Coordinates of C-alpha atoms in Angstrom, one line a residue:
M139 CA 71.5 109.6 -32.7
S140 CA 72.2 106.0 -33.8
A141 CA 73.4 103.2 -31.6
V142 CA 76.7 101.6 -32.4
I143 CA 76.7 97.8 -32.0
A144 CA 80.0 96.4 -30.9
P145 CA 81.2 93.4 -33.0
D146 CA 80.9 90.0 -31.4
R147 CA 84.3 89.0 -30.1
G148 CA 83.3 85.7 -28.6
E149 CA 82.8 87.3 -25.2
P150 CA 80.9 85.1 -22.7
S151 CA 77.2 85.8 -22.0
A152 CA 76.2 87.1 -18.6
A153 CA 75.4 83.5 -17.5
Q154 CA 78.7 82.2 -18.8
A155 CA 80.6 85.1 -17.2
S156 CA 79.1 84.4 -13.7
S157 CA 79.9 80.8 -14.1
V158 CA 83.5 81.6 -15.1
S159 CA 83.9 84.1 -12.3
G160 CA 82.3 81.6 -9.9
R161 CA 85.0 79.1 -10.9
R162 CA 87.7 81.7 -10.5
L163 CA 86.3 82.6 -7.1
L164 CA 86.1 79.0 -6.1
C165 CA 89.8 78.4 -7.1
S166 CA 91.0 81.5 -5.4
T167 CA 89.4 80.6 -2.1
E168 CA 90.4 77.0 -2.1
R169 CA 93.0 76.1 0.5
T170 CA 95.6 73.3 0.4
L171 CA 97.3 71.6 3.3
V172 CA 101.1 71.4 2.9
L173 CA 102.9 68.5 4.6
N174 CA 106.6 68.4 5.2
A175 CA 108.6 65.6 3.7
G176 CA 108.1 63.7 7.0
Y177 CA 104.3 63.9 6.6
E178 CA 103.9 66.4 9.5
P179 CA 101.6 69.4 8.7
L180 CA 103.6 72.5 7.9
S181 CA 101.1 75.1 6.6
V182 CA 97.9 75.9 4.7
V183 CA 98.4 77.7 1.4
S184 CA 96.2 79.0 -1.4
F185 CA 95.2 76.9 -4.3
K186 CA 97.4 79.0 -6.6
R187 CA 100.5 78.5 -4.4
A188 CA 99.9 74.8 -4.2
V189 CA 99.7 74.5 -8.0
V190 CA 102.9 76.5 -8.4
L191 CA 104.7 74.1 -5.9
V192 CA 103.5 71.1 -7.8
L193 CA 104.3 72.4 -11.2
A194 CA 107.8 73.4 -10.0
G195 CA 108.4 69.8 -8.8
K196 CA 108.7 71.0 -5.2
A197 CA 105.6 69.0 -4.1
V198 CA 103.5 66.1 -5.0
V199 CA 99.7 65.8 -4.7
L200 CA 98.5 63.4 -2.1
A201 CA 94.8 64.3 -2.2
A202 CA 93.0 66.1 -5.0
A203 CA 89.5 67.2 -5.9
E204 CA 87.5 65.2 -8.5
T205 CA 87.6 67.9 -11.2
P206 CA 90.9 69.1 -12.5
V207 CA 91.9 72.6 -13.5
R208 CA 92.5 73.1 -17.3
S209 CA 94.3 75.7 -19.2
G210 CA 95.0 76.0 -22.9
T211 CA 97.9 73.6 -22.7
I212 CA 97.8 71.6 -19.5
E213 CA 95.5 69.9 -17.1
V214 CA 96.4 69.9 -13.4
Q215 CA 94.8 68.2 -10.4
R216 CA 93.2 70.5 -7.9
P217 CA 95.3 69.7 -4.8
R218 CA 93.7 69.4 -1.4
V219 CA 96.9 68.0 0.3
I220 CA 100.5 68.2 -1.0
L221 CA 103.7 66.7 0.2
L222 CA 107.0 68.6 -0.1
T223 CA 109.7 66.6 -1.9
R224 CA 112.4 68.1 0.4
Y225 CA 112.3 68.4 4.2
V226 CA 111.9 72.0 5.5
R227 CA 113.4 72.5 9.0
V228 CA 111.1 74.3 11.4
P229 CA 113.4 76.3 13.7
F230 CA 111.2 76.6 16.8
A231 CA 108.3 75.0 18.6
R232 CA 105.2 77.0 17.8
S233 CA 102.8 78.0 20.5
V234 CA 99.2 79.0 20.0
P235 CA 98.6 82.7 20.8
V236 CA 95.6 83.4 23.2
S237 CA 92.6 85.0 21.5
R238 CA 88.9 85.3 22.2
R239 CA 88.1 83.4 19.1
G240 CA 90.6 80.7 20.1
V241 CA 89.1 80.2 23.5
L242 CA 85.6 79.9 22.1
R243 CA 86.8 77.4 19.5
R244 CA 88.7 75.4 22.1
D245 CA 85.6 75.1 24.3
A246 CA 83.4 74.4 21.3
H247 CA 81.3 77.5 22.1
R248 CA 80.0 75.9 25.3
C249 CA 79.8 77.6 28.6
A250 CA 82.3 76.3 31.1
Y251 CA 79.8 76.6 34.0
C252 CA 76.4 75.6 32.6
G253 CA 77.1 74.0 29.2
K254 CA 74.8 76.3 27.2
Q255 CA 75.8 78.2 24.1
A256 CA 78.7 80.6 24.9
N257 CA 79.4 83.9 23.3
T258 CA 81.6 85.6 25.8
V259 CA 85.0 84.8 27.4
D260 CA 85.4 84.8 31.2
H261 CA 88.5 85.0 33.4
V262 CA 88.4 82.2 36.0
L263 CA 90.5 84.4 38.3
P264 CA 89.2 87.9 37.5
R265 CA 91.6 90.4 35.9
S266 CA 91.1 92.8 38.8
R267 CA 92.6 90.2 41.1
G268 CA 95.6 89.6 38.9
G269 CA 94.2 86.9 36.7
P270 CA 96.3 86.6 33.5
D271 CA 95.1 86.4 29.9
S272 CA 96.2 82.8 29.5
W273 CA 94.8 79.6 28.2
E274 CA 94.6 78.3 31.8
N275 CA 92.6 81.3 33.1
L276 CA 90.2 81.9 30.2
V277 CA 87.0 79.9 29.5
A278 CA 84.1 80.3 27.1
C279 CA 81.0 81.5 29.0
C280 CA 77.4 82.4 28.3
L281 CA 76.4 86.0 29.0
K282 CA 74.0 85.0 31.9
C283 CA 76.8 83.1 33.8
N284 CA 79.4 85.7 33.0
N285 CA 77.1 88.5 34.5
A286 CA 76.2 86.3 37.5
K287 CA 79.8 85.4 38.3
G288 CA 81.0 89.0 38.0
N289 CA 84.2 89.8 39.8
R290 CA 84.3 86.6 41.8
T291 CA 86.0 83.2 41.5
P292 CA 83.9 80.1 40.7
A293 CA 84.5 78.9 44.3
E294 CA 83.1 82.1 45.7
V295 CA 79.9 81.7 43.6
G296 CA 79.7 78.0 44.4
W297 CA 80.3 76.8 40.9
K298 CA 82.6 74.2 39.4
L299 CA 84.3 74.3 36.0
R300 CA 83.0 71.5 33.7
V301 CA 86.5 71.1 32.2
R302 CA 89.8 72.4 33.4
P303 CA 91.1 74.9 30.9
K304 CA 94.4 74.2 29.2
P305 CA 96.3 75.3 26.1
P306 CA 95.0 73.7 22.9
R307 CA 97.2 71.1 21.2
G308 CA 97.5 69.6 17.8
P309 CA 98.5 70.7 14.4
A310 CA 95.1 72.2 13.6
W311 CA 95.8 74.8 16.2
V312 CA 99.3 75.7 15.1
L313 CA 98.5 75.9 11.4
R314 CA 97.2 79.2 10.1
G315 CA 94.0 78.6 8.1
A316 CA 93.4 75.1 9.6
D317 CA 90.5 76.3 11.8
R318 CA 88.1 75.0 9.1
P319 CA 89.8 71.9 7.9
H320 CA 88.7 70.3 4.6
P321 CA 87.5 66.7 5.0
A322 CA 90.4 65.5 2.8
W323 CA 92.8 66.7 5.5
A324 CA 91.4 64.5 8.3
Q325 CA 93.9 61.7 8.0
F326 CA 96.8 64.2 8.1
L327 CA 95.5 66.1 11.1
P328 CA 94.7 63.4 13.6
D329 CA 94.5 65.8 16.6
A330 CA 92.3 68.3 14.9
A331 CA 89.7 69.9 17.2

């Protein structure tokens, strides 16, 4: 049985293919901050959506990466921050939903009682006593303090909270995808946590 050798069609080598797919992967995971016409943060979108908005003339690039994206006919900046050319009305004030991940992020993964690394969430007023799942009643807590506190309030144990829990504020909390802000977004997200 003889081997058939496929003709060379200019296909990339394995090294080139991984480099090309790496670039595709990089572009597909890049995120772009979208600012409303009044410069307030509106959302975080994919790189692809940002390029479409810019090419359609619906947005302009305020901050871009150093290396552009090239196709066969055009070269486009890789947008990090775009500004919409027309104002988009936001119909309601957005509130941040309570979540375990959000509580840990708000408290910077620090225990509200001892200050060590936190990996659990504790109800200040225990749920068994009617404590709600709210920003004001949930704190990040290390496992040791959480087990020691048990079904009691901090006052009953003789502890004090290091910081009074409150709902997080700022655009970085309201925007989906802004939990890991790009450094180029810093000047547009002044209250980022």
